[in-house]
């Protein structure tokens, strides 16, 4: 049995900048390690299996669900499943590190309910819906249909932001990075 440690959860509507902020924190020598999720969606250009995600086909994903290998999983977008493997969290804790998650809002709240005071749950807020749309388009990773789905979901997600421990506005990126560092540091010192 692995000794449970702390976890940091970054959640936000897609395109808000949570991946950018999580990547920054991983360079900060805070003792964090990224929890690599499993997904049934296809890799995007440049994504590496076992680094960005564990890419599974539908059948293998469903089998892992049946085997009870996930601490949470969801069909985040129609036909695309995502989940957190228990083995991944235990692997990170066994190194004495803190787990950091990049998670959609429902998954983030589920993890907060699971880990309670051992979790710091941060909601990354985009400055506006217009800016969120600009960032999604600027990223050039999703077609028009996916962008519409993500924007529709974002409205609902923003409505749940007050259930997080902190709301972090990602307007100016450098300011948001510093704020993220401060929040994580003070949580780890507790
Ligand atoms: P998420 O992980 O929440 O889906 P990303 O980190 O992929 O979001 O960011 C979406 C896009 O917005 C990326 O192209 C990223 O470079 C850009 N971005 C992130 N933060 C900012 C910011 N503060 N100002 C402008 N662009 C940003
Ligand atoms: P993307 O396809 O853009 O990489 O991710 C789509 C959404 O799935 C993002 O909001 C991302 O945070 C979320 N996601 C990634 N991994 C997991 C996971 O393990 N569980 C859940 N519930 N959502 C996840």
PDB file of C-alpha atoms and ligand atoms in Angstrom:
ATOM      1  CA  UNK A   1       0.000   0.000   0.000  1.00  0.00           C
ATOM      2  CA  UNK A   2       1.436   3.380  -1.048  1.00  0.00           C
ATOM      3  CA  UNK A   3       1.353   6.218   1.521  1.00  0.00           C
ATOM      4  CA  UNK A   4      -1.170   8.773   0.153  1.00  0.00           C
ATOM      5  CA  UNK A   5       0.279  12.216  -0.644  1.00  0.00           C
ATOM      6  CA  UNK A   6      -1.099  15.530  -1.865  1.00  0.00           C
ATOM      7  CA  UNK A   7      -2.670  16.343  -5.217  1.00  0.00           C
ATOM      8  CA  UNK A   8      -3.070  19.561  -7.234  1.00  0.00           C
ATOM      9  CA  UNK A   9      -5.989  19.782  -9.655  1.00  0.00           C
ATOM     10  CA  UNK A  10      -6.101  22.276 -12.542  1.00  0.00           C
ATOM     11  CA  UNK A  11      -9.493  22.417 -14.226  1.00  0.00           C
ATOM     12  CA  UNK A  12     -10.975  24.803 -16.750  1.00  0.00           C
ATOM     13  CA  UNK A  13     -12.887  24.990 -19.978  1.00  0.00           C
ATOM     14  CA  UNK A  14     -10.749  23.722 -22.854  1.00  0.00           C
ATOM     15  CA  UNK A  15      -8.623  26.581 -24.230  1.00  0.00           C
ATOM     16  CA  UNK A  16      -8.373  28.541 -20.934  1.00  0.00           C
ATOM     17  CA  UNK A  17      -4.684  27.778 -20.560  1.00  0.00           C
ATOM     18  CA  UNK A  18      -4.534  25.060 -17.912  1.00  0.00           C
ATOM     19  CA  UNK A  19      -2.042  22.914 -19.856  1.00  0.00           C
ATOM     20  CA  UNK A  20       0.199  25.968 -20.316  1.00  0.00           C
ATOM     21  CA  UNK A  21       0.093  26.682 -16.558  1.00  0.00           C
ATOM     22  CA  UNK A  22       0.600  23.047 -15.531  1.00  0.00           C
ATOM     23  CA  UNK A  23       3.618  22.757 -17.866  1.00  0.00           C
ATOM     24  CA  UNK A  24       5.053  25.892 -16.294  1.00  0.00           C
ATOM     25  CA  UNK A  25       4.596  24.548 -12.747  1.00  0.00           C
ATOM     26  CA  UNK A  26       6.359  21.326 -13.710  1.00  0.00           C
ATOM     27  CA  UNK A  27       9.498  23.370 -14.471  1.00  0.00           C
ATOM     28  CA  UNK A  28       9.403  25.092 -11.048  1.00  0.00           C
ATOM     29  CA  UNK A  29      11.090  22.494  -8.786  1.00  0.00           C
ATOM     30  CA  UNK A  30       8.011  22.208  -6.591  1.00  0.00           C
ATOM     31  CA  UNK A  31       8.224  18.396  -6.424  1.00  0.00           C
ATOM     32  CA  UNK A  32       5.265  17.938  -8.779  1.00  0.00           C
ATOM     33  CA  UNK A  33       4.723  15.126 -11.261  1.00  0.00           C
ATOM     34  CA  UNK A  34       2.076  15.127 -13.969  1.00  0.00           C
ATOM     35  CA  UNK A  35      -0.604  12.441 -13.853  1.00  0.00           C
ATOM     36  CA  UNK A  36      -0.798  11.056 -17.376  1.00  0.00           C
ATOM     37  CA  UNK A  37      -4.433  10.254 -18.163  1.00  0.00           C
ATOM     38  CA  UNK A  38      -5.702   7.496 -20.385  1.00  0.00           C
ATOM     39  CA  UNK A  39      -7.900   8.455 -23.334  1.00  0.00           C
ATOM     40  CA  UNK A  40      -9.710   6.758 -26.183  1.00  0.00           C
ATOM     41  CA  UNK A  41      -9.287   9.770 -28.503  1.00  0.00           C
ATOM     42  CA  UNK A  42      -6.704   9.678 -31.279  1.00  0.00           C
ATOM     43  CA  UNK A  43      -3.345  11.414 -30.696  1.00  0.00           C
ATOM     44  CA  UNK A  44      -3.007  14.917 -32.155  1.00  0.00           C
ATOM     45  CA  UNK A  45       0.093  15.840 -34.138  1.00  0.00           C
ATOM     46  CA  UNK A  46       3.143  15.754 -31.871  1.00  0.00           C
ATOM     47  CA  UNK A  47       1.450  13.960 -28.969  1.00  0.00           C
ATOM     48  CA  UNK A  48       3.374  10.999 -27.587  1.00  0.00           C
ATOM     49  CA  UNK A  49       1.875   7.839 -26.031  1.00  0.00           C
ATOM     50  CA  UNK A  50       2.923   7.530 -22.384  1.00  0.00           C
ATOM     51  CA  UNK A  51       3.898  11.211 -22.228  1.00  0.00           C
ATOM     52  CA  UNK A  52       0.817  13.285 -23.121  1.00  0.00           C
ATOM     53  CA  UNK A  53      -1.695  10.466 -22.592  1.00  0.00           C
ATOM     54  CA  UNK A  54      -1.888   6.699 -22.558  1.00  0.00           C
ATOM     55  CA  UNK A  55      -3.763   6.257 -25.837  1.00  0.00           C
ATOM     56  CA  UNK A  56      -6.101   3.249 -25.655  1.00  0.00           C
ATOM     57  CA  UNK A  57      -8.621   1.993 -28.191  1.00  0.00           C
ATOM     58  CA  UNK A  58     -12.301   1.950 -27.151  1.00  0.00           C
ATOM     59  CA  UNK A  59     -12.244  -1.717 -26.265  1.00  0.00           C
ATOM     60  CA  UNK A  60      -9.147  -1.536 -24.058  1.00  0.00           C
ATOM     61  CA  UNK A  61     -10.485   1.587 -22.343  1.00  0.00           C
ATOM     62  CA  UNK A  62     -13.775  -0.164 -21.531  1.00  0.00           C
ATOM     63  CA  UNK A  63     -11.899  -3.214 -20.266  1.00  0.00           C
ATOM     64  CA  UNK A  64      -9.839  -1.036 -17.902  1.00  0.00           C
ATOM     65  CA  UNK A  65     -13.114   0.476 -16.604  1.00  0.00           C
ATOM     66  CA  UNK A  66     -14.499  -3.030 -15.980  1.00  0.00           C
ATOM     67  CA  UNK A  67     -11.248  -4.018 -14.220  1.00  0.00           C
ATOM     68  CA  UNK A  68     -11.679  -1.080 -11.805  1.00  0.00           C
ATOM     69  CA  UNK A  69      -8.382   0.492 -12.896  1.00  0.00           C
ATOM     70  CA  UNK A  70      -9.705   4.096 -12.915  1.00  0.00           C
ATOM     71  CA  UNK A  71     -10.246   6.347  -9.893  1.00  0.00           C
ATOM     72  CA  UNK A  72     -12.414   8.503 -12.183  1.00  0.00           C
ATOM     73  CA  UNK A  73     -13.315   8.403 -15.838  1.00  0.00           C
ATOM     74  CA  UNK A  74     -15.720  10.256 -18.113  1.00  0.00           C
ATOM     75  CA  UNK A  75     -16.880  10.560 -21.678  1.00  0.00           C
ATOM     76  CA  UNK A  76     -15.694  14.173 -21.786  1.00  0.00           C
ATOM     77  CA  UNK A  77     -16.769  14.667 -25.416  1.00  0.00           C
ATOM     78  CA  UNK A  78     -19.113  12.427 -27.361  1.00  0.00           C
ATOM     79  CA  UNK A  79     -17.160   9.270 -28.258  1.00  0.00           C
ATOM     80  CA  UNK A  80     -13.984  10.331 -26.380  1.00  0.00           C
ATOM     81  CA  UNK A  81     -13.321   8.839 -22.954  1.00  0.00           C
ATOM     82  CA  UNK A  82     -10.713  10.075 -20.491  1.00  0.00           C
ATOM     83  CA  UNK A  83      -9.718   8.671 -17.126  1.00  0.00           C
ATOM     84  CA  UNK A  84      -7.211   8.672 -14.281  1.00  0.00           C
ATOM     85  CA  UNK A  85      -5.484   5.383 -13.538  1.00  0.00           C
ATOM     86  CA  UNK A  86      -5.018   4.445  -9.874  1.00  0.00           C
ATOM     87  CA  UNK A  87      -1.589   3.010 -10.798  1.00  0.00           C
ATOM     88  CA  UNK A  88      -0.508   6.429 -12.130  1.00  0.00           C
ATOM     89  CA  UNK A  89      -1.312   8.262  -8.880  1.00  0.00           C
ATOM     90  CA  UNK A  90       0.337   5.555  -6.761  1.00  0.00           C
ATOM     91  CA  UNK A  91       3.436   5.580  -8.980  1.00  0.00           C
ATOM     92  CA  UNK A  92       3.878   9.328  -8.366  1.00  0.00           C
ATOM     93  CA  UNK A  93       3.241   9.118  -4.610  1.00  0.00           C
ATOM     94  CA  UNK A  94       5.701   6.235  -4.354  1.00  0.00           C
ATOM     95  CA  UNK A  95       8.412   8.692  -5.555  1.00  0.00           C
ATOM     96  CA  UNK A  96       7.414  11.021  -2.695  1.00  0.00           C
ATOM     97  CA  UNK A  97       6.064  13.565  -5.187  1.00  0.00           C
ATOM     98  CA  UNK A  98       2.830  15.567  -5.411  1.00  0.00           C
ATOM     99  CA  UNK A  99       0.453  14.632  -8.221  1.00  0.00           C
ATOM    100  CA  UNK A 100      -0.690  17.397 -10.581  1.00  0.00           C
ATOM    101  CA  UNK A 101      -3.780  16.856 -12.757  1.00  0.00           C
ATOM    102  CA  UNK A 102      -4.986  18.635 -15.903  1.00  0.00           C
ATOM    103  CA  UNK A 103      -8.640  17.723 -15.845  1.00  0.00           C
ATOM    104  CA  UNK A 104     -12.021  18.786 -17.119  1.00  0.00           C
ATOM    105  CA  UNK A 105     -14.314  20.453 -14.567  1.00  0.00           C
ATOM    106  CA  UNK A 106     -16.500  17.463 -13.661  1.00  0.00           C
ATOM    107  CA  UNK A 107     -13.443  15.216 -13.254  1.00  0.00           C
ATOM    108  CA  UNK A 108     -11.690  17.898 -11.178  1.00  0.00           C
ATOM    109  CA  UNK A 109     -14.633  18.192  -8.783  1.00  0.00           C
ATOM    110  CA  UNK A 110     -14.834  14.386  -8.493  1.00  0.00           C
ATOM    111  CA  UNK A 111     -11.158  14.261  -7.529  1.00  0.00           C
ATOM    112  CA  UNK A 112     -11.620  17.089  -5.000  1.00  0.00           C
ATOM    113  CA  UNK A 113     -14.455  15.080  -3.357  1.00  0.00           C
ATOM    114  CA  UNK A 114     -12.195  12.041  -3.271  1.00  0.00           C
ATOM    115  CA  UNK A 115      -9.032  13.668  -1.854  1.00  0.00           C
ATOM    116  CA  UNK A 116     -10.658  16.505   0.161  1.00  0.00           C
ATOM    117  CA  UNK A 117      -8.092  18.477   2.228  1.00  0.00           C
ATOM    118  CA  UNK A 118      -5.218  16.641   0.541  1.00  0.00           C
ATOM    119  CA  UNK A 119      -6.262  18.304  -2.735  1.00  0.00           C
ATOM    120  CA  UNK A 120      -5.871  21.874  -3.986  1.00  0.00           C
ATOM    121  CA  UNK A 121      -8.457  22.424  -6.742  1.00  0.00           C
ATOM    122  CA  UNK A 122      -7.838  25.441  -9.002  1.00  0.00           C
ATOM    123  CA  UNK A 123     -10.236  26.678 -11.687  1.00  0.00           C
ATOM    124  CA  UNK A 124      -8.471  28.539 -14.519  1.00  0.00           C
ATOM    125  CA  UNK A 125     -10.810  31.299 -15.688  1.00  0.00           C
ATOM    126  CA  UNK A 126     -10.490  32.753 -19.204  1.00  0.00           C
ATOM    127  CA  UNK A 127     -10.861  36.566 -19.360  1.00  0.00           C
ATOM    128  CA  UNK A 128     -13.987  36.282 -21.588  1.00  0.00           C
ATOM    129  CA  UNK A 129     -15.809  33.884 -23.914  1.00  0.00           C
ATOM    130  CA  UNK A 130     -14.451  35.876 -26.886  1.00  0.00           C
ATOM    131  CA  UNK A 131     -10.867  35.383 -25.714  1.00  0.00           C
ATOM    132  CA  UNK A 132     -11.546  31.678 -25.024  1.00  0.00           C
ATOM    133  CA  UNK A 133     -12.743  31.275 -28.616  1.00  0.00           C
ATOM    134  CA  UNK A 134      -9.662  33.139 -29.899  1.00  0.00           C
ATOM    135  CA  UNK A 135      -7.367  30.805 -27.924  1.00  0.00           C
ATOM    136  CA  UNK A 136      -9.161  27.679 -29.137  1.00  0.00           C
ATOM    137  CA  UNK A 137      -8.861  28.856 -32.749  1.00  0.00           C
ATOM    138  CA  UNK A 138      -5.280  30.040 -32.270  1.00  0.00           C
ATOM    139  CA  UNK A 139      -4.240  26.620 -30.970  1.00  0.00           C
ATOM    140  CA  UNK A 140      -5.278  25.099 -34.326  1.00  0.00           C
ATOM    141  CA  UNK A 141      -5.936  21.649 -32.867  1.00  0.00           C
ATOM    142  CA  UNK A 142      -9.722  21.381 -33.284  1.00  0.00           C
ATOM    143  CA  UNK A 143     -12.121  21.594 -36.204  1.00  0.00           C
ATOM    144  CA  UNK A 144     -15.132  23.925 -36.221  1.00  0.00           C
ATOM    145  CA  UNK A 145     -17.465  21.284 -34.801  1.00  0.00           C
ATOM    146  CA  UNK A 146     -15.135  20.553 -31.857  1.00  0.00           C
ATOM    147  CA  UNK A 147     -14.690  24.285 -31.168  1.00  0.00           C
ATOM    148  CA  UNK A 148     -18.506  24.694 -30.959  1.00  0.00           C
ATOM    149  CA  UNK A 149     -18.785  21.687 -28.595  1.00  0.00           C
ATOM    150  CA  UNK A 150     -16.015  23.079 -26.390  1.00  0.00           C
ATOM    151  CA  UNK A 151     -17.544  26.567 -26.219  1.00  0.00           C
ATOM    152  CA  UNK A 152     -20.989  25.176 -25.343  1.00  0.00           C
ATOM    153  CA  UNK A 153     -19.446  23.091 -22.569  1.00  0.00           C
ATOM    154  CA  UNK A 154     -17.401  26.079 -21.313  1.00  0.00           C
ATOM    155  CA  UNK A 155     -20.535  28.035 -20.377  1.00  0.00           C
ATOM    156  CA  UNK A 156     -21.712  25.237 -18.078  1.00  0.00           C
ATOM    157  CA  UNK A 157     -18.221  24.750 -16.636  1.00  0.00           C
ATOM    158  CA  UNK A 158     -17.814  28.413 -15.713  1.00  0.00           C
ATOM    159  CA  UNK A 159     -21.078  28.066 -13.742  1.00  0.00           C
ATOM    160  CA  UNK A 160     -19.347  25.507 -11.499  1.00  0.00           C
ATOM    161  CA  UNK A 161     -16.191  27.556 -10.871  1.00  0.00           C
ATOM    162  CA  UNK A 162     -17.258  28.602  -7.341  1.00  0.00           C
ATOM    163  CA  UNK A 163     -16.967  24.987  -6.138  1.00  0.00           C
ATOM    164  CA  UNK A 164     -13.163  25.105  -6.503  1.00  0.00           C
ATOM    165  CA  UNK A 165     -10.692  26.150  -3.782  1.00  0.00           C
ATOM    166  CA  UNK A 166      -9.426  29.010  -5.995  1.00  0.00           C
ATOM    167  CA  UNK A 167     -10.359  30.759  -9.222  1.00  0.00           C
ATOM    168  CA  UNK A 168      -7.218  31.797 -11.110  1.00  0.00           C
ATOM    169  CA  UNK A 169      -7.762  34.387 -13.845  1.00  0.00           C
ATOM    170  CA  UNK A 170      -5.569  33.656 -16.865  1.00  0.00           C
ATOM    171  CA  UNK A 171      -5.458  37.045 -18.588  1.00  0.00           C
ATOM    172  CA  UNK A 172      -1.807  38.079 -18.601  1.00  0.00           C
ATOM    173  CA  UNK A 173       0.109  34.781 -18.752  1.00  0.00           C
ATOM    174  CA  UNK A 174       3.126  35.877 -16.683  1.00  0.00           C
ATOM    175  CA  UNK A 175       0.861  37.118 -13.865  1.00  0.00           C
ATOM    176  CA  UNK A 176      -1.137  33.873 -13.942  1.00  0.00           C
ATOM    177  CA  UNK A 177       2.052  31.773 -13.776  1.00  0.00           C
ATOM    178  CA  UNK A 178       3.275  33.673 -10.688  1.00  0.00           C
ATOM    179  CA  UNK A 179      -0.138  33.354  -9.024  1.00  0.00           C
ATOM    180  CA  UNK A 180      -0.209  29.615  -9.741  1.00  0.00           C
ATOM    181  CA  UNK A 181       3.265  29.187  -8.216  1.00  0.00           C
ATOM    182  CA  UNK A 182       2.212  31.053  -5.065  1.00  0.00           C
ATOM    183  CA  UNK A 183      -0.990  29.029  -4.606  1.00  0.00           C
ATOM    184  CA  UNK A 184       0.815  25.703  -5.004  1.00  0.00           C
ATOM    185  CA  UNK A 185       3.733  26.697  -2.767  1.00  0.00           C
ATOM    186  CA  UNK A 186       1.502  27.770   0.114  1.00  0.00           C
ATOM    187  CA  UNK A 187      -0.617  24.592  -0.188  1.00  0.00           C
ATOM    188  CA  UNK A 188       2.509  22.397  -0.074  1.00  0.00           C
ATOM    189  CA  UNK A 189       3.802  24.228   3.012  1.00  0.00           C
ATOM    190  CA  UNK A 190       0.581  23.504   4.984  1.00  0.00           C
TER     191      UNK A 190
HETATM  192  P1  LIG B   1      -6.203  24.164 -22.083  1.00  0.00           P
HETATM  193  O1  LIG B   1      -5.176  23.203 -21.590  1.00  0.00           O
HETATM  194  O2  LIG B   1      -6.964  24.810 -20.965  1.00  0.00           O
HETATM  195  O3  LIG B   1      -7.115  23.574 -23.120  1.00  0.00           O
HETATM  196  P2  LIG B   1      -3.960  25.518 -23.422  1.00  0.00           P
HETATM  197  O4  LIG B   1      -2.937  25.616 -22.343  1.00  0.00           O
HETATM  198  O5  LIG B   1      -3.780  24.518 -24.507  1.00  0.00           O
HETATM  199  O6  LIG B   1      -5.444  25.371 -22.787  1.00  0.00           O
HETATM  200  O7  LIG B   1      -4.075  26.995 -24.045  1.00  0.00           O
HETATM  201  C1  LIG B   1      -4.908  27.266 -25.154  1.00  0.00           C
HETATM  202  C2  LIG B   1      -4.189  28.247 -26.084  1.00  0.00           C
HETATM  203  O8  LIG B   1      -4.149  29.533 -25.462  1.00  0.00           O
HETATM  204  C3  LIG B   1      -2.752  27.846 -26.385  1.00  0.00           C
HETATM  205  O9  LIG B   1      -2.471  28.143 -27.731  1.00  0.00           O
HETATM  206  C4  LIG B   1      -1.939  28.723 -25.418  1.00  0.00           C
HETATM  207  O10 LIG B   1      -0.641  29.005 -25.927  1.00  0.00           O
HETATM  208  C5  LIG B   1      -2.784  29.991 -25.342  1.00  0.00           C
HETATM  209  N1  LIG B   1      -2.712  30.719 -24.050  1.00  0.00           N
HETATM  210  C6  LIG B   1      -2.631  30.195 -22.801  1.00  0.00           C
HETATM  211  N2  LIG B   1      -2.626  31.171 -21.865  1.00  0.00           N
HETATM  212  C7  LIG B   1      -2.680  32.353 -22.531  1.00  0.00           C
HETATM  213  C8  LIG B   1      -2.700  33.741 -22.111  1.00  0.00           C
HETATM  214  N3  LIG B   1      -2.657  34.107 -20.834  1.00  0.00           N
HETATM  215  N4  LIG B   1      -2.773  34.674 -23.078  1.00  0.00           N
HETATM  216  C9  LIG B   1      -2.845  34.315 -24.386  1.00  0.00           C
HETATM  217  N5  LIG B   1      -2.820  33.029 -24.853  1.00  0.00           N
HETATM  218  C10 LIG B   1      -2.742  32.050 -23.933  1.00  0.00           C
HETATM  219  P1  LIG B   2      -8.002  17.228 -24.813  1.00  0.00           P
HETATM  220  O1  LIG B   2      -8.712  16.290 -25.768  1.00  0.00           O
HETATM  221  O2  LIG B   2      -8.096  18.667 -25.236  1.00  0.00           O
HETATM  222  O3  LIG B   2      -6.590  16.794 -24.510  1.00  0.00           O
HETATM  223  O4  LIG B   2      -8.748  17.125 -23.426  1.00  0.00           O
HETATM  224  C1  LIG B   2     -10.138  17.235 -23.374  1.00  0.00           C
HETATM  225  C2  LIG B   2     -10.571  17.411 -21.950  1.00  0.00           C
HETATM  226  O5  LIG B   2     -10.406  16.185 -21.198  1.00  0.00           O
HETATM  227  C3  LIG B   2      -9.780  18.470 -21.204  1.00  0.00           C
HETATM  228  O6  LIG B   2     -10.720  19.299 -20.505  1.00  0.00           O
HETATM  229  C4  LIG B   2      -8.942  17.663 -20.265  1.00  0.00           C
HETATM  230  O7  LIG B   2      -8.607  18.381 -19.099  1.00  0.00           O
HETATM  231  C5  LIG B   2      -9.868  16.496 -19.937  1.00  0.00           C
HETATM  232  N1  LIG B   2      -9.171  15.360 -19.351  1.00  0.00           N
HETATM  233  C6  LIG B   2      -7.892  14.975 -19.571  1.00  0.00           C
HETATM  234  N2  LIG B   2      -7.603  13.912 -18.822  1.00  0.00           N
HETATM  235  C7  LIG B   2      -8.700  13.613 -18.103  1.00  0.00           C
HETATM  236  C8  LIG B   2      -8.997  12.597 -17.128  1.00  0.00           C
HETATM  237  O8  LIG B   2      -8.182  11.763 -16.755  1.00  0.00           O
HETATM  238  N3  LIG B   2     -10.259  12.601 -16.608  1.00  0.00           N
HETATM  239  C9  LIG B   2     -11.182  13.516 -16.970  1.00  0.00           C
HETATM  240  N4  LIG B   2     -12.370  13.452 -16.375  1.00  0.00           N
HETATM  241  N5  LIG B   2     -10.931  14.493 -17.879  1.00  0.00           N
HETATM  242  C10 LIG B   2      -9.713  14.536 -18.429  1.00  0.00           C
END
